Short mmCIF file of C-alpha atoms and ligand atoms in Angstrom, two decimals:
data_model
loop_
_atom_site.label_atom_id
_atom_site.label_comp_id
_atom_site.label_asym_id
_atom_site.label_seq_id
_atom_site.Cartn_x
_atom_site.Cartn_y
_atom_site.Cartn_z
CA MET R 285 75.74 126.67 125.56
CA ALA R 286 77.71 129.46 127.41
CA ALA R 287 76.28 132.68 128.35
CA PRO R 288 77.22 135.33 125.96
CA GLY R 289 80.42 137.10 127.09
CA ALA R 290 81.67 133.97 129.02
CA PHE R 291 85.20 132.23 128.48
CA TYR R 292 86.25 128.83 129.85
CA ILE R 293 89.55 128.08 129.15
CA THR R 294 91.41 124.31 130.65
CA THR R 295 94.76 123.29 131.07
CA PRO R 296 95.86 119.57 130.35
CA ILE R 297 95.98 118.56 135.05
CA TYR R 298 99.22 117.20 135.12
CA TYR R 299 100.18 114.03 136.55
CA VAL R 300 101.55 114.33 140.14
CA ASN R 301 104.54 111.83 139.78
CA ASP R 302 106.56 113.94 138.51
CA VAL R 303 108.25 117.62 139.25
CA PRO R 304 106.97 120.61 136.68
CA HIS R 305 109.16 121.31 133.41
CA ILE R 306 108.94 123.65 130.66
CA GLY R 307 106.47 121.64 129.16
CA HIS R 308 103.78 122.47 131.78
CA ALA R 309 104.54 125.55 132.06
CA TYR R 310 104.16 126.26 128.37
CA THR R 311 100.69 125.07 128.34
CA SER R 312 99.43 127.01 131.29
CA LEU R 313 100.56 130.00 130.10
CA ALA R 314 99.61 129.90 126.76
CA CYS R 315 95.95 129.82 128.79
CA ASP R 316 96.61 132.15 131.07
CA VAL R 317 97.30 134.72 128.19
CA MET R 318 94.27 134.06 126.50
CA ALA R 319 92.79 133.96 129.65
CA ARG R 320 93.91 137.43 130.75
CA PHE R 321 93.30 138.61 127.01
CA HIS R 322 89.58 137.63 127.57
CA ARG R 323 89.09 139.10 130.92
CA LEU R 324 90.71 142.33 129.49
CA ASP R 325 88.41 142.13 126.49
CA GLY R 326 85.25 142.64 129.22
CA LYS R 327 84.46 138.14 128.99
CA ARG R 328 83.85 136.72 131.97
CA VAL R 329 86.40 134.61 132.60
CA MET R 330 86.89 130.47 133.80
CA PHE R 331 90.29 129.26 133.42
CA LEU R 332 91.16 125.98 135.38
CA THR R 333 93.98 124.13 136.16
CA GLY R 334 95.34 121.27 138.23
CA THR R 335 96.37 118.03 138.96
CA ASP R 336 95.66 114.15 138.33
CA GLU R 337 96.19 112.64 140.91
CA HIS R 338 94.76 109.07 140.23
CA GLY R 339 95.55 105.70 138.50
CA GLN R 340 98.80 102.89 138.48
CA LYS R 341 101.30 105.73 137.20
CA VAL R 342 101.01 107.98 140.63
CA GLU R 343 100.21 104.84 142.67
CA LYS R 344 103.83 103.10 141.29
CA SER R 345 105.32 107.13 141.69
CA ALA R 346 104.17 106.99 145.86
CA GLN R 347 105.46 103.51 145.98
CA ALA R 348 108.91 104.57 144.44
CA ALA R 349 108.81 107.45 147.26
CA GLY R 350 108.12 105.11 149.90
CA MET R 351 104.83 107.22 150.43
CA ASP R 352 101.46 106.91 151.52
CA PRO R 353 99.68 107.67 147.81
CA GLN R 354 97.76 110.61 149.09
CA ALA R 355 100.50 112.32 151.22
CA PHE R 356 102.54 112.18 147.76
CA CYS R 357 99.76 113.49 146.03
CA ASP R 358 99.50 116.34 148.42
CA ARG R 359 103.28 117.21 148.11
CA VAL R 360 103.61 116.86 144.35
CA SER R 361 100.72 118.95 143.55
CA GLN R 362 101.92 121.72 145.48
CA ASN R 363 104.35 121.77 143.22
CA PHE R 364 102.27 122.72 140.52
CA ARG R 365 100.44 125.19 142.72
CA ASP R 366 103.86 126.70 143.45
CA LEU R 367 104.11 126.90 139.68
CA SER R 368 100.91 128.96 139.15
CA GLY R 369 102.73 132.36 141.34
CA LEU R 370 106.11 131.60 139.73
CA MET R 371 104.45 131.94 136.41
CA GLY R 372 102.07 134.47 137.20
CA TYR R 373 98.87 132.46 135.80
CA SER R 374 95.57 134.06 136.83
CA ASN R 375 93.85 130.70 137.10
CA ASP R 376 90.57 130.76 138.98
CA ASP R 377 90.55 127.42 140.12
CA PHE R 378 93.27 124.64 140.90
CA ILE R 379 91.38 121.53 140.97
CA ARG R 380 92.77 118.11 141.90
CA THR R 381 90.92 114.70 141.62
CA THR R 382 90.92 113.56 144.98
CA GLU R 383 88.82 116.13 145.81
CA ASP R 384 85.20 115.01 146.78
CA ARG R 385 83.64 117.19 144.44
CA HIS R 386 85.30 115.17 141.73
CA VAL R 387 84.63 111.99 143.42
CA ARG R 388 80.88 113.11 143.43
CA ALA R 389 81.15 114.15 139.60
CA CYS R 390 83.00 111.12 138.34
CA GLN R 391 79.97 109.16 139.47
CA ALA R 392 77.40 111.06 138.50
CA LEU R 393 78.66 111.04 135.25
CA TRP R 394 79.40 107.31 134.95
CA ARG R 395 75.62 106.49 136.28
CA ALA R 396 74.20 109.24 133.64
CA VAL R 397 75.55 107.04 131.13
CA VAL R 398 74.28 104.41 132.03
CA ALA R 399 70.96 105.67 132.58
CA ALA R 400 70.75 107.14 129.53
CA GLY R 401 69.51 103.19 128.53
CA ASN R 402 72.13 103.07 125.40
CA ASP R 403 74.45 100.33 126.43
CA ASP R 404 77.23 102.33 126.18
CA ILE R 405 79.11 100.62 129.56
CA TYR R 406 78.40 96.92 129.63
CA LEU R 407 81.21 94.88 132.03
CA GLY R 408 83.12 92.30 129.97
CA LYS R 409 87.06 91.19 130.74
CA TYR R 410 90.32 93.18 128.81
CA ALA R 411 93.13 91.05 127.94
CA GLY R 412 95.17 93.34 125.91
CA TRP R 413 98.61 95.56 126.29
CA TYR R 414 98.86 98.43 128.29
CA SER R 415 100.87 101.22 129.15
CA VAL R 416 101.52 102.62 132.72
CA ARG R 417 103.66 105.62 131.22
CA ASP R 418 101.29 106.72 128.97
CA GLU R 419 97.94 104.99 130.76
CA ALA R 420 96.53 104.24 127.80
CA PHE R 421 95.52 100.66 125.96
CA TYR R 422 96.93 99.62 122.58
CA GLY R 423 96.04 97.06 120.46
CA GLU R 424 98.50 94.45 118.85
CA ASP R 425 98.70 96.39 115.70
CA GLU R 426 99.76 99.51 117.08
CA LEU R 427 103.10 98.15 118.86
CA VAL R 428 106.43 98.42 117.56
CA ASP R 429 109.20 96.55 118.20
CA SER R 430 112.40 97.70 120.08
CA PRO R 431 115.21 95.98 121.07
CA ALA R 432 113.76 96.38 124.44
CA GLY R 433 110.72 94.29 123.73
CA LYS R 434 107.33 95.78 122.36
CA ARG R 435 107.01 99.67 122.82
CA ALA R 436 103.87 101.65 122.92
CA PRO R 437 103.87 104.24 119.81
CA SER R 438 105.53 106.93 122.27
CA GLY R 439 108.07 104.57 123.14
CA ALA R 440 106.55 103.74 126.39
CA PRO R 441 106.80 99.89 127.82
CA VAL R 442 103.56 97.82 127.51
CA GLU R 443 102.42 95.65 129.87
CA TRP R 444 99.87 92.63 129.02
CA VAL R 445 97.04 93.16 131.51
CA GLU R 446 93.89 90.52 131.59
CA GLU R 447 91.15 91.63 133.84
CA PRO R 448 87.73 92.37 134.38
CA SER R 449 86.30 95.28 133.30
CA TYR R 450 83.80 97.76 132.23
CA PHE R 451 83.71 98.85 128.74
CA PHE R 452 82.67 102.26 126.92
CA ARG R 453 81.19 101.09 123.33
CA LEU R 454 82.67 103.71 121.51
CA SER R 455 82.42 101.62 119.13
CA ALA R 456 79.07 102.95 118.57
CA TRP R 457 79.97 106.59 118.43
CA GLN R 458 82.05 106.67 115.23
CA ASP R 459 79.41 108.35 112.87
CA ARG R 460 78.33 110.34 115.99
CA LEU R 461 82.28 111.86 116.89
CA LEU R 462 82.29 112.08 112.34
CA ALA R 463 79.24 113.93 111.95
CA PHE R 464 80.21 116.31 114.87
CA TYR R 465 83.35 117.18 113.78
CA ASP R 466 81.63 117.69 110.61
CA ALA R 467 79.61 120.10 112.14
CA ASN R 468 82.00 122.08 113.81
CA PRO R 469 84.80 122.19 111.79
CA ASP R 470 86.93 124.24 114.27
CA PHE R 471 85.98 122.08 117.19
CA ILE R 472 89.47 120.50 116.51
CA LEU R 473 92.28 122.69 115.60
CA PRO R 474 95.01 123.55 114.18
CA PRO R 475 93.92 121.96 110.56
CA ALA R 476 96.64 119.48 110.41
CA ARG R 477 95.82 117.78 113.86
CA ARG R 478 91.47 117.92 113.13
CA ASN R 479 92.92 116.11 109.51
CA GLU R 480 94.83 112.86 112.06
CA VAL R 481 91.68 113.12 114.18
CA VAL R 482 89.02 112.64 111.40
CA SER R 483 91.28 109.89 109.70
CA PHE R 484 91.84 107.87 113.36
CA VAL R 485 87.98 107.91 113.73
CA LYS R 486 87.17 106.78 110.32
CA SER R 487 89.71 103.97 110.82
CA GLY R 488 87.12 102.19 113.16
CA LEU R 489 87.02 102.57 116.68
CA ARG R 490 87.54 99.88 119.55
CA ASP R 491 85.89 99.90 122.85
CA LEU R 492 87.44 101.19 125.84
CA SER R 493 88.58 99.63 128.84
CA ILE R 494 87.23 102.20 131.44
CA SER R 495 87.79 100.25 134.69
CA ARG R 496 90.28 98.25 136.41
CA THR R 497 90.64 96.00 138.99
CA SER R 498 94.11 95.04 139.44
CA PHE R 499 95.20 97.73 141.84
CA ARG R 500 93.14 100.25 144.16
CA TRP R 501 93.87 104.10 143.59
CA GLY R 502 91.45 105.24 141.91
CA ILE R 503 87.80 106.24 141.99
CA PRO R 504 85.20 103.02 142.80
CA VAL R 505 82.38 103.07 139.90
CA PRO R 506 79.49 103.07 141.15
CA ASP R 507 77.79 100.12 142.13
CA ALA R 508 80.38 97.91 141.67
CA PRO R 509 83.22 99.15 143.88
CA SER R 510 85.92 96.35 143.05
CA HIS R 511 86.68 98.20 140.06
CA ILE R 512 87.73 101.03 140.03
CA MET R 513 87.87 104.41 136.96
CA TYR R 514 90.30 104.26 134.19
CA VAL R 515 92.57 107.37 134.74
CA TRP R 516 91.48 108.88 132.14
CA PHE R 517 87.30 108.80 132.18
CA ASP R 518 88.21 110.35 135.55
CA ALA R 519 90.99 112.54 134.79
CA LEU R 520 88.46 114.20 131.93
CA THR R 521 85.76 114.57 133.96
CA ASN R 522 87.78 117.46 135.88
CA TYR R 523 86.17 119.90 133.50
CA ILE R 524 82.76 119.48 134.26
CA THR R 525 83.66 119.22 138.06
CA ALA R 526 84.96 122.67 138.03
CA VAL R 527 82.13 124.23 136.83
CA GLY R 528 79.69 122.16 139.17
CA TYR R 529 79.07 119.08 137.59
CA PRO R 530 76.50 117.65 137.81
CA ASP R 531 74.42 120.60 138.43
CA MET R 532 73.94 121.38 134.93
CA ALA R 533 71.53 124.14 136.05
CA GLY R 534 73.72 125.63 137.96
CA ALA R 535 75.43 129.27 137.64
CA ALA R 536 78.86 128.09 136.99
CA PHE R 537 77.77 125.24 134.17
CA SER R 538 75.44 127.29 132.42
CA THR R 539 77.18 130.46 132.46
CA PHE R 540 80.86 128.76 131.47
CA TRP R 541 80.44 124.86 129.80
CA PRO R 542 81.13 124.09 126.86
CA ALA R 543 84.78 125.70 127.65
CA THR R 544 88.27 125.44 125.37
CA HIS R 545 91.10 122.66 126.15
CA ILE R 546 94.28 123.52 125.53
CA VAL R 547 96.33 120.62 125.40
CA GLY R 548 99.73 119.00 123.97
CA LYS R 549 99.35 116.83 120.99
CA ASP R 550 100.25 113.66 123.20
CA ILE R 551 96.83 113.64 124.43
CA LEU R 552 94.89 114.65 121.43
CA ARG R 553 92.94 111.00 121.10
CA PHE R 554 91.57 111.24 124.22
CA HIS R 555 90.44 114.97 124.58
CA ALA R 556 88.59 114.94 121.02
CA VAL R 557 87.66 111.47 120.49
CA TYR R 558 86.84 110.01 124.12
CA TRP R 559 85.84 113.08 125.95
CA PRO R 560 83.09 114.48 123.48
CA ALA R 561 81.84 110.62 123.03
CA PHE R 562 81.58 110.03 126.97
CA LEU R 563 79.69 113.63 127.87
CA MET R 564 77.32 112.92 124.38
CA ALA R 565 76.70 109.40 125.83
CA ALA R 566 76.16 111.11 129.26
CA GLY R 567 73.50 113.90 127.70
CA VAL R 568 76.10 116.48 128.11
CA ALA R 569 77.13 118.89 125.37
CA PRO R 570 80.54 118.32 124.04
CA PRO R 571 83.28 120.96 124.61
CA ALA R 572 83.84 124.08 122.47
CA ARG R 573 87.56 123.45 120.88
CA VAL R 574 90.07 121.23 121.68
CA PHE R 575 93.88 123.12 120.50
CA ALA R 576 96.71 120.70 120.38
CA HIS R 577 100.05 122.24 120.75
CA GLY R 578 103.63 120.97 119.84
CA TRP R 579 106.53 119.27 121.31
CA TRP R 580 109.47 120.89 122.65
CA THR R 581 112.36 119.86 122.55
CA VAL R 582 115.96 121.14 124.94
CA GLU R 583 118.58 121.91 122.51
CA GLY R 584 117.81 119.42 120.27
CA GLN R 585 117.01 117.03 122.56
CA LYS R 586 113.85 115.01 123.88
CA MET R 587 113.53 116.34 127.24
CA SER R 588 113.85 113.64 129.81
CA LYS R 589 115.29 112.34 133.11
CA SER R 590 117.97 110.35 131.34
CA LEU R 591 119.43 113.03 129.90
CA GLY R 592 119.23 115.43 132.85
CA ASN R 593 118.11 118.10 130.60
CA PHE R 594 114.65 118.83 132.43
CA ILE R 595 114.32 122.81 132.25
CA PRO R 596 112.20 123.86 135.78
CA PRO R 597 110.28 126.68 135.07
CA HIS R 598 111.94 128.36 138.67
CA ASP R 599 115.66 128.04 136.51
CA LEU R 600 114.34 129.96 133.87
CA VAL R 601 112.70 132.60 135.21
CA ALA R 602 115.67 133.69 137.80
CA LYS R 603 117.99 133.87 134.47
CA TYR R 604 116.07 135.82 132.41
CA GLY R 605 112.79 137.42 134.38
CA LEU R 606 109.68 136.03 133.85
CA ASP R 607 108.20 138.50 131.43
CA PRO R 608 110.91 137.45 128.81
CA VAL R 609 110.23 133.79 129.49
CA ARG R 610 106.67 134.94 128.78
CA TYR R 611 107.46 136.06 125.87
CA PHE R 612 110.01 133.45 124.53
CA VAL R 613 107.94 130.73 124.68
CA LEU R 614 104.77 132.17 123.15
CA ARG R 615 106.79 133.99 120.24
CA GLU R 616 109.69 131.21 119.47
CA LEU R 617 107.17 128.30 118.11
CA PRO R 618 104.34 128.67 116.26
CA PHE R 619 101.49 127.49 118.81
CA GLY R 620 100.90 124.07 117.14
CA ALA R 621 104.08 123.66 115.95
CA ASP R 622 107.17 121.76 117.64
CA GLY R 623 110.56 123.49 118.39
CA ASP R 624 113.44 123.90 120.37
CA PHE R 625 114.59 125.95 123.15
CA SER R 626 117.98 127.06 123.27
CA HIS R 627 119.39 129.32 125.58
CA ARG R 628 120.88 131.20 122.08
CA ALA R 629 117.46 131.61 120.64
CA VAL R 630 116.50 132.83 124.34
CA VAL R 631 118.77 135.93 124.35
CA ASN R 632 118.50 136.82 120.55
CA ARG R 633 114.61 137.32 121.42
CA LEU R 634 115.51 139.37 124.64
CA ASN R 635 117.92 141.41 122.80
CA GLY R 636 115.96 141.80 119.45
CA ASP R 637 112.70 142.04 120.00
CA LEU R 638 112.32 142.90 123.81
CA ALA R 639 115.66 145.21 124.31
CA ASN R 640 115.88 146.68 121.32
CA ASP R 641 112.63 146.37 119.35
CA LEU R 642 110.01 147.22 122.00
CA GLY R 643 112.50 148.33 124.99
CA ASN R 644 114.09 150.86 122.80
CA LEU R 645 111.21 152.33 121.44
CA VAL R 646 109.45 153.07 124.60
CA GLN R 647 112.90 154.60 126.40
CA ARG R 648 114.29 156.75 123.27
CA VAL R 649 110.44 158.34 123.26
CA LEU R 650 110.14 158.40 127.26
CA SER R 651 113.67 159.79 127.77
CA PHE R 652 113.25 162.22 125.12
CA ILE R 653 109.62 163.57 126.03
CA ALA R 654 111.82 163.31 130.27
CA LYS R 655 114.62 165.58 128.59
CA ASN R 656 112.91 167.66 125.94
CA GLY R 657 109.44 168.04 126.86
CA SER R 658 109.31 169.15 130.15
CA GLY R 659 108.21 165.25 131.26
CA GLN R 660 104.46 166.09 130.56
CA VAL R 661 102.39 164.16 128.01
CA PRO R 662 103.09 167.02 124.80
CA ASN R 663 100.37 168.62 123.40
CA PRO R 664 99.63 167.83 119.81
CA SER R 665 98.80 170.51 117.11
CA GLU R 666 96.61 168.72 113.73
CA LEU R 667 97.83 165.59 113.15
CA ALA R 668 99.29 164.79 109.52
CA PRO R 669 98.54 161.43 107.78
CA GLU R 670 100.89 159.63 108.77
CA ASP R 671 100.56 160.48 112.33
CA GLU R 672 96.87 158.82 112.03
CA LYS R 673 98.33 156.16 110.20
CA LEU R 674 100.73 155.30 113.49
CA LEU R 675 97.64 155.56 115.71
CA ALA R 676 95.17 153.85 113.23
CA ALA R 677 98.03 150.87 112.94
CA SER R 678 98.14 150.87 117.08
CA ALA R 679 94.22 150.88 117.30
CA ALA R 680 93.60 148.25 115.06
CA LEU R 681 95.77 146.10 117.13
CA HIS R 682 92.34 144.89 119.09
CA ALA R 683 90.67 143.45 116.33
CA THR R 684 93.65 141.63 114.94
CA THR R 685 95.05 139.95 118.17
CA ARG R 686 91.25 139.46 119.34
CA ALA R 687 90.92 137.34 115.87
CA ARG R 688 94.41 135.68 116.41
CA ILE R 689 93.65 134.10 119.55
CA ASP R 690 90.28 133.19 119.04
CA ARG R 691 91.81 130.71 117.18
CA GLN R 692 94.70 130.31 119.60
CA GLU R 693 97.37 132.20 116.78
CA LEU R 694 99.38 133.28 120.04
CA HIS R 695 102.89 133.77 118.12
CA THR R 696 100.93 135.53 114.69
CA ALA R 697 99.27 137.74 117.69
CA LEU R 698 102.55 138.75 118.65
CA GLU R 699 103.93 139.31 115.45
CA GLU R 700 100.94 141.62 114.24
CA ILE R 701 101.98 143.62 117.74
CA TRP R 702 105.65 143.75 116.94
CA ARG R 703 104.70 144.85 113.51
CA VAL R 704 102.95 147.99 114.84
CA ILE R 705 106.36 148.43 117.23
CA GLY R 706 108.77 147.79 113.76
CA ASP R 707 106.37 150.99 112.44
CA ALA R 708 106.74 152.85 115.20
CA ASN R 709 110.47 153.03 115.56
CA ARG R 710 110.53 154.01 111.74
CA TYR R 711 108.29 156.48 112.72
CA VAL R 712 110.26 157.91 115.11
CA ASP R 713 113.61 157.73 112.33
CA ALA R 714 111.61 159.93 109.91
CA GLN R 715 110.06 162.36 111.96
CA ALA R 716 113.44 162.70 113.87
CA PRO R 717 112.18 164.82 116.51
CA TRP R 718 115.67 165.61 117.77
CA THR R 719 115.77 167.74 114.30
CA LEU R 720 112.10 169.23 115.00
CA ARG R 721 113.23 170.38 118.19
CA LYS R 722 115.14 173.06 116.59
CA THR R 723 112.82 173.55 113.39
CA ASP R 724 109.41 172.81 114.41
CA PRO R 725 108.79 172.46 118.29
CA ALA R 726 104.74 171.93 117.97
CA ARG R 727 105.35 169.28 114.99
CA MET R 728 108.03 167.76 117.68
CA ALA R 729 105.08 167.48 120.29
CA THR R 730 102.76 166.11 117.48
CA VAL R 731 105.20 163.42 116.89
CA LEU R 732 106.44 162.78 120.54
CA TYR R 733 102.06 162.29 121.34
CA ALA R 734 101.30 160.00 118.17
CA LEU R 735 104.24 157.93 119.47
CA THR R 736 103.07 158.32 123.11
CA ASP R 737 99.33 157.09 122.41
CA ALA R 738 100.57 154.17 119.91
CA ILE R 739 103.11 153.21 122.81
CA ARG R 740 100.38 153.26 124.96
CA ARG R 741 97.91 151.02 122.78
CA VAL R 742 100.74 148.17 122.15
CA ALA R 743 101.53 148.24 125.78
CA ILE R 744 97.61 147.65 126.38
CA VAL R 745 96.96 144.90 124.31
CA LEU R 746 100.43 143.01 125.45
CA GLN R 747 99.68 142.78 129.27
CA PRO R 748 97.97 139.32 128.49
CA PHE R 749 101.25 138.62 127.20
CA MET R 750 103.74 140.11 130.06
CA PRO R 751 101.65 141.56 132.90
CA THR R 752 104.22 143.15 134.53
CA ALA R 753 106.66 144.95 131.59
CA ALA R 754 103.04 146.02 129.96
CA GLY R 755 101.86 147.33 133.86
CA ARG R 756 104.99 149.22 133.75
CA ILE R 757 104.91 150.97 130.82
CA LEU R 758 101.28 151.80 131.32
CA ASP R 759 102.62 153.03 134.52
CA GLN R 760 104.83 155.68 132.93
CA LEU R 761 102.67 156.62 130.71
CA ALA R 762 100.23 157.78 134.02
CA VAL R 763 97.78 155.40 132.50
CA PRO R 764 95.16 154.75 135.45
CA THR R 765 94.37 151.13 136.59
CA GLY R 766 90.90 149.51 135.76
CA ALA R 767 88.92 150.38 132.45
CA ALA R 768 91.66 152.69 130.64
CA ARG R 769 93.81 149.74 130.80
CA GLN R 770 91.04 147.28 129.05
CA LEU R 771 91.26 146.76 125.29
CA GLU R 772 88.20 148.86 124.82
CA ALA R 773 90.40 151.92 125.30
CA MET R 774 92.36 150.98 122.77
CA GLY R 775 90.07 152.25 120.01
CA GLY R 776 88.75 155.72 118.51
CA ALA R 777 90.38 159.38 119.60
CA PRO R 778 93.73 159.07 121.17
CA LYS R 779 93.26 159.10 124.98
CA LEU R 780 96.38 160.05 126.56
CA VAL R 781 95.50 163.77 128.30
CA PRO R 782 98.55 166.58 127.43
CA GLY R 783 99.78 168.33 129.89
CA THR R 784 99.40 164.78 132.42
CA ALA R 785 102.79 164.99 133.99
CA LEU R 786 104.58 161.22 133.41
CA PRO R 787 107.13 159.44 136.05
CA GLN R 788 110.76 159.33 135.36
CA PRO R 789 111.18 156.74 132.59
CA GLU R 790 113.39 153.83 133.58
CA GLY R 791 114.44 150.83 130.97
CA VAL R 792 111.92 147.85 131.23
CA PHE R 793 114.22 145.56 129.02
CA PRO R 794 117.75 145.08 130.08
CA ARG R 795 119.64 143.69 127.68
CA TYR R 796 120.79 140.10 128.84
CA VAL R 797 124.74 139.99 129.01
CA GLU R 798 126.23 136.62 129.78
CA ALA R 799 127.76 136.75 132.64
CA ALA R 800 131.63 136.24 132.69
CA ALA R 801 132.73 132.62 133.05
O1 ME8 P 74 98.94 113.86 130.11
N1 ME8 P 74 106.32 120.04 124.92
O2 ME8 P 74 99.65 114.54 132.06
P1 ME8 P 74 101.57 114.96 132.05
C1 ME8 P 74 105.49 120.46 125.04
N2 ME8 P 74 97.22 113.92 133.48
N3 ME8 P 74 104.44 120.67 125.93
C2 ME8 P 74 104.73 119.66 126.89
C3 ME8 P 74 106.23 118.71 127.23
C4 ME8 P 74 106.61 119.35 125.72
N4 ME8 P 74 107.97 118.70 126.18
N5 ME8 P 74 106.21 118.24 128.24
C5 ME8 P 74 104.62 118.15 128.43
C6 ME8 P 74 98.38 114.04 131.19
N6 ME8 P 74 103.90 118.89 128.19
C7 ME8 P 74 97.57 113.71 131.91
C8 ME8 P 74 96.33 114.59 131.35
S1 ME8 P 74 93.95 115.84 131.19
C9 ME8 P 74 92.38 115.51 131.10
C10 ME8 P 74 94.99 114.46 131.98
C11 ME8 P 74 102.56 119.52 128.60
O3 ME8 P 74 101.87 115.37 133.07
C12 ME8 P 74 101.60 118.90 127.60
O4 ME8 P 74 100.30 119.80 127.60
O5 ME8 P 74 101.49 114.05 131.30
C13 ME8 P 74 100.91 117.91 127.57
O6 ME8 P 74 99.79 117.78 127.32
C14 ME8 P 74 101.03 117.80 128.90
O7 ME8 P 74 101.60 118.21 129.37
C15 ME8 P 74 101.12 116.48 129.71
O8 ME8 P 74 101.27 116.10 130.73
#
């Protein structure tokens, strides 16, 4: 069990055969939001990402680039490290599977399965289909015919492989896995994905080949160096390497394990079936959660090299700015569902939700105060029920967003926040402080005070999603950094101190205007 108040979140480790695109950026971004949310909520957080560097796919890519595999990995891994800087990820560690600490952990995990004495690893011979692109074995019954020959269900080409191989006795784990899913109904989310995994496991599990002998780019199997580990046995282990495995009594492991794994739906089976079985076979606790999100297409089409529609995150950030990109991808798709990335959809969100709803709220309130309220936090008199209502709705965002984020519902967390932004905009219209200025200045000050405090709370809870923009709003409200920006500070009585000088307001979300052709 992880220590109370600790939270461990992981992205998949990305293959170094490619440059990062919006799909990779998406998964890591979602993890970043959760990591930041929990940190602001007072938890100790470990957020891990990294690169998956072994296996035939990477070896072939290195060959194609005419490079030594390690030098190739060093170069491509750096692209993923750079992505962290570009997207503002707050990862605490970046793991590479070619690091020594990882080789040690993989060999220790292998040995632990053997040492458990249940014969879960045995030597045999693999004869069957393999897809290098998916790094996965397929049964004949899973293949689909295509004009180009047999294909994996993912559409990837397959080849026939025959070689000596160690196997993991997955067939013996069916009942234990089903019992585990039963006892932990939220282990796999969203629920539809859980149902898919449960029926896959119920349909019967085949033993899994976990070593290869026909190429060399991998981690040697302990005591059998002619074998290298199957890349997924190696890759999945990264999640425990990073918390110090095999030192399970160590501070990192005992504080943080088990983790919440966020993955794309393409790799759910590896995480929700094979991984808990490997761990349980080695006497290690299975992960806390595997959440599988959906798939992005671009302008209605699958992202692919041949279509040339890979979207480099760098181009998006250059075009729209980092915070709008972060907001768009997390708001546009219900986290878990598939969706489409289109320029028009980004502009709609940017000009609608960000410029019109949030930007305009902040701008109209703060510039009104600058012009009519001497540029200070206004001094309220007694609060009316409608003021209390707005303040209560904004304070409640702490609990409601936490409940959503605990289930990885990032889009509904944003919906809750935007509901309050809508309430606040309607409140401005209904209270009409510009009219009160002439008729009842004391009431005007109260209304503006309620608004600034509601905006403060909205900005606090928006920090995980849009760290820079939310920070700028808090700066404009003169909220000090540190404890006053933790989620805890959203609760209870209003916290802004009347009379505090406010800086000159400036717009946070400019409208996106298409450059003239
Ligand atoms: O599978 N839409 O690495 P990978 C949404 N190394 N997400 C997408 C996406 C898209 N169009 N394309 C990619 C591997 N992703 C293994 C993982 S983990 C122990 C080993 C994201 O480089 C999504 O998270 O192929 C998907 O699961 C991941 O990238 C696959 O990355």
